[in-house]
CSV table of N, CA and C in Angstrom, one decimal:
chain,number,residue,atom,x,y,z
A,5,HIS,N,9.3,11.7,13.5
A,5,HIS,CA,9.7,12.7,12.5
A,5,HIS,C,8.7,12.8,11.4
A,6,PHE,N,8.2,11.8,10.8
A,6,PHE,CA,7.3,11.8,9.7
A,6,PHE,C,5.9,12.3,10.3
A,7,LYS,N,5.6,11.9,11.5
A,7,LYS,CA,4.3,12.3,12.1
A,7,LYS,C,4.2,13.8,12.3
A,8,LYS,N,5.3,14.3,12.8
A,8,LYS,CA,5.4,15.8,13.1
A,8,LYS,C,5.2,16.6,11.8
A,9,ARG,N,5.9,16.1,10.8
A,9,ARG,CA,5.9,16.8,9.5
A,9,ARG,C,4.7,16.4,8.6
A,10,ARG,N,3.8,15.6,9.1
A,10,ARG,CA,2.6,15.2,8.4
A,10,ARG,C,2.9,14.6,7.0
A,11,ILE,N,3.9,13.7,7.0
A,11,ILE,CA,4.3,13.0,5.8
A,11,ILE,C,3.6,11.6,5.8
A,12,SER,N,3.0,11.3,4.7
A,12,SER,CA,2.4,9.9,4.5
A,12,SER,C,3.4,9.0,3.9
A,13,ILE,N,3.4,7.8,4.3
A,13,ILE,CA,4.3,6.7,3.7
A,13,ILE,C,3.4,5.6,3.3
A,14,TRP,N,3.6,5.2,2.1
A,14,TRP,CA,2.8,4.0,1.6
A,14,TRP,C,3.7,2.8,1.7
A,15,MET,N,3.2,1.8,2.5
A,15,MET,CA,4.0,0.6,2.6
A,15,MET,C,3.0,-0.6,2.2
A,16,PHE,N,3.6,-1.5,1.4
A,16,PHE,CA,2.8,-2.6,1.0
A,16,PHE,C,3.1,-3.8,1.8
A,17,PRO,N,2.1,-4.3,2.6
A,17,PRO,CA,2.5,-5.4,3.5
A,17,PRO,C,2.9,-6.7,2.9
A,18,GLU,N,2.6,-6.9,1.6
A,18,GLU,CA,3.1,-8.1,0.9
A,18,GLU,C,4.6,-8.1,0.7
A,19,GLY,N,5.2,-6.9,0.7
A,19,GLY,CA,6.6,-6.8,0.5
A,19,GLY,C,7.1,-6.8,-0.9
A,20,THR,N,6.2,-7.0,-1.9
A,20,THR,CA,6.5,-7.0,-3.3
A,20,THR,C,5.3,-6.9,-4.1
A,21,ARG,N,5.4,-6.8,-5.4
A,21,ARG,CA,4.3,-6.7,-6.3
A,21,ARG,C,3.8,-8.1,-6.6
A,22,SER,N,2.5,-8.2,-6.9
A,22,SER,CA,1.9,-9.5,-7.3
A,22,SER,C,1.8,-9.5,-8.8
A,23,ARG,N,2.2,-10.6,-9.4
A,23,ARG,CA,2.0,-10.6,-10.9
A,23,ARG,C,0.7,-11.3,-11.3
A,24,GLY,N,-0.1,-11.6,-10.3
A,24,GLY,CA,-1.4,-12.3,-10.6
A,24,GLY,C,-2.5,-11.7,-9.8
A,25,ARG,N,-3.5,-12.4,-9.7
A,25,ARG,CA,-4.7,-12.0,-8.9
A,25,ARG,C,-4.5,-12.4,-7.5
A,26,GLY,N,-5.2,-11.7,-6.6
A,26,GLY,CA,-5.2,-12.0,-5.2
A,26,GLY,C,-4.0,-11.5,-4.4
A,27,LEU,N,-4.0,-11.7,-3.1
A,27,LEU,CA,-3.0,-11.2,-2.2
A,27,LEU,C,-1.9,-12.2,-2.0
A,28,LEU,N,-0.7,-11.8,-1.7
A,28,LEU,CA,0.4,-12.6,-1.2
A,28,LEU,C,0.3,-12.6,0.3
A,29,PRO,N,1.0,-13.5,1.0
A,29,PRO,CA,1.1,-13.4,2.4
A,29,PRO,C,1.7,-12.1,2.9
A,30,PHE,N,1.1,-11.5,4.0
A,30,PHE,CA,1.6,-10.3,4.5
A,30,PHE,C,2.9,-10.5,5.3
A,31,LYS,N,3.8,-9.5,5.3
A,31,LYS,CA,4.9,-9.5,6.1
A,31,LYS,C,4.6,-8.5,7.2
A,32,THR,N,5.3,-8.5,8.3
A,32,THR,CA,4.9,-7.7,9.5
A,32,THR,C,5.5,-6.3,9.6
A,33,GLY,N,6.6,-6.1,8.8
A,33,GLY,CA,7.3,-4.8,9.0
A,33,GLY,C,6.6,-3.6,8.9
A,34,ALA,N,5.6,-3.4,8.0
A,34,ALA,CA,4.8,-2.2,7.9
A,34,ALA,C,4.0,-2.0,9.1
A,35,PHE,N,3.4,-3.0,9.7
A,35,PHE,CA,2.6,-2.9,10.9
A,35,PHE,C,3.4,-2.5,12.1
A,36,HIS,N,4.6,-3.2,12.2
A,36,HIS,CA,5.5,-2.8,13.3
A,36,HIS,C,5.9,-1.3,13.2
A,37,ALA,N,6.2,-0.9,12.0
A,37,ALA,CA,6.7,0.5,11.8
A,37,ALA,C,5.5,1.5,12.2
A,38,ALA,N,4.3,1.2,11.8
A,38,ALA,CA,3.2,2.1,12.2
A,38,ALA,C,2.9,2.1,13.7
A,39,ILE,N,3.0,1.0,14.3
A,39,ILE,CA,2.8,0.9,15.8
A,39,ILE,C,3.9,1.7,16.5
A,40,ALA,N,5.2,1.5,16.1
A,40,ALA,CA,6.3,2.2,16.7
A,40,ALA,C,6.2,3.7,16.6
A,41,ALA,N,5.7,4.1,15.4
A,41,ALA,CA,5.6,5.5,15.1
A,41,ALA,C,4.3,6.2,15.7
A,42,GLY,N,3.4,5.3,16.2
A,42,GLY,CA,2.2,5.8,16.8
A,42,GLY,C,1.2,6.4,15.8
A,43,VAL,N,1.2,5.9,14.6
A,43,VAL,CA,0.4,6.4,13.5
A,43,VAL,C,-0.6,5.4,13.1
A,44,PRO,N,-1.8,5.8,12.6
A,44,PRO,CA,-2.8,4.8,12.2
A,44,PRO,C,-2.4,4.1,10.9
A,45,ILE,N,-2.9,2.9,10.8
A,45,ILE,CA,-2.8,2.1,9.5
A,45,ILE,C,-4.1,2.4,8.7
A,46,ILE,N,-3.9,2.9,7.5
A,46,ILE,CA,-5.0,3.2,6.7
A,46,ILE,C,-5.0,2.3,5.5
A,47,PRO,N,-6.0,1.3,5.4
A,47,PRO,CA,-6.0,0.4,4.3
A,47,PRO,C,-6.4,1.2,3.0
A,48,VAL,N,-5.7,0.7,1.9
A,48,VAL,CA,-5.9,1.3,0.6
A,48,VAL,C,-6.2,0.2,-0.3
A,49,CYS,N,-7.3,0.3,-1.1
A,49,CYS,CA,-7.6,-0.6,-2.2
A,49,CYS,C,-7.2,-0.1,-3.5
A,50,VAL,N,-6.5,-0.9,-4.3
A,50,VAL,CA,-6.1,-0.4,-5.6
A,50,VAL,C,-6.8,-1.3,-6.6
A,51,SER,N,-7.3,-0.7,-7.7
A,51,SER,CA,-8.1,-1.5,-8.7
A,51,SER,C,-7.2,-2.6,-9.2
A,52,THR,N,-7.9,-3.6,-9.7
A,52,THR,CA,-7.2,-4.7,-10.3
A,52,THR,C,-6.4,-4.2,-11.5
A,53,THR,N,-5.1,-4.5,-11.4
A,53,THR,CA,-4.3,-4.0,-12.5
A,53,THR,C,-3.8,-5.1,-13.4
A,54,SER,N,-4.1,-6.3,-13.1
A,54,SER,CA,-3.7,-7.5,-13.8
A,54,SER,C,-4.1,-7.3,-15.3
A,55,ASN,N,-3.1,-7.5,-16.2
A,55,ASN,CA,-3.3,-7.4,-17.6
A,55,ASN,C,-3.7,-6.0,-18.1
A,56,LYS,N,-3.6,-5.0,-17.3
A,56,LYS,CA,-4.0,-3.6,-17.7
A,56,LYS,C,-2.8,-2.7,-17.8
A,57,ILE,N,-1.8,-2.9,-16.9
A,57,ILE,CA,-0.7,-2.0,-17.0
A,57,ILE,C,0.6,-2.8,-16.9
A,58,ASN,N,1.6,-2.3,-17.4
A,58,ASN,CA,3.0,-2.9,-17.4
A,58,ASN,C,3.6,-2.4,-16.1
A,59,LEU,N,3.9,-3.2,-15.1
A,59,LEU,CA,4.5,-2.8,-13.9
A,59,LEU,C,5.8,-2.1,-14.0
A,60,ASN,N,6.5,-2.3,-15.1
A,60,ASN,CA,7.9,-1.8,-15.2
A,60,ASN,C,7.9,-0.5,-16.0
A,61,ARG,N,6.8,0.1,-16.2
A,61,ARG,CA,6.7,1.4,-17.0
A,61,ARG,C,5.9,2.4,-16.2
A,62,LEU,N,6.3,3.7,-16.4
A,62,LEU,CA,5.5,4.8,-15.8
A,62,LEU,C,4.5,5.4,-16.8
A,63,HIS,N,3.4,5.9,-16.2
A,63,HIS,CA,2.4,6.6,-17.0
A,63,HIS,C,1.8,5.8,-18.1
A,64,ASN,N,1.4,4.6,-17.8
A,64,ASN,CA,0.9,3.7,-18.9
A,64,ASN,C,-0.5,3.2,-18.6
A,65,GLY,N,-1.2,3.8,-17.7
A,65,GLY,CA,-2.6,3.3,-17.4
A,65,GLY,C,-3.2,3.9,-16.2
A,66,LEU,N,-4.5,3.7,-16.1
A,66,LEU,CA,-5.3,4.3,-15.0
A,66,LEU,C,-5.5,3.3,-13.9
A,67,VAL,N,-5.2,3.7,-12.7
A,67,VAL,CA,-5.4,2.9,-11.5
A,67,VAL,C,-6.3,3.6,-10.6
A,68,ILE,N,-7.4,2.9,-10.1
A,68,ILE,CA,-8.3,3.5,-9.1
A,68,ILE,C,-7.9,3.2,-7.7
A,69,VAL,N,-7.8,4.2,-6.9
A,69,VAL,CA,-7.4,4.0,-5.5
A,69,VAL,C,-8.5,4.4,-4.5
A,70,GLU,N,-8.8,3.6,-3.6
A,70,GLU,CA,-9.8,3.9,-2.6
A,70,GLU,C,-9.2,3.8,-1.2
A,71,MET,N,-9.3,4.8,-0.4
A,71,MET,CA,-8.8,4.8,1.0
A,71,MET,C,-9.9,4.4,1.9
A,72,LEU,N,-9.7,3.5,2.8
A,72,LEU,CA,-10.7,3.0,3.8
A,72,LEU,C,-10.4,3.6,5.1
A,73,PRO,N,-11.4,3.5,6.1
A,73,PRO,CA,-11.2,4.0,7.4
A,73,PRO,C,-9.9,3.5,8.1
A,74,PRO,N,-9.3,4.3,8.9
A,74,PRO,CA,-8.1,3.8,9.7
A,74,PRO,C,-8.4,2.6,10.6
A,75,ILE,N,-7.4,1.8,10.8
A,75,ILE,CA,-7.4,0.7,11.7
A,75,ILE,C,-6.8,1.1,13.0
A,76,ASP,N,-7.5,0.9,14.1
A,76,ASP,CA,-6.9,1.3,15.4
A,76,ASP,C,-6.0,0.2,16.0
């Protein structure tokens, strides 16, 4: 359904936000959903936001996002 309508869904494989630096262990749900839907997984890098923005507020800082090539 989403693929036909060309709708993108952002899923974070850690399953939650990190309050520090580095990655948390990945959960598998986002990967299973992409495989089942037959859509590519496109890695996205988000700038380090530690100590720069308050995660519980909207419109309070600049975040740089870089999209990487799709994973087959």
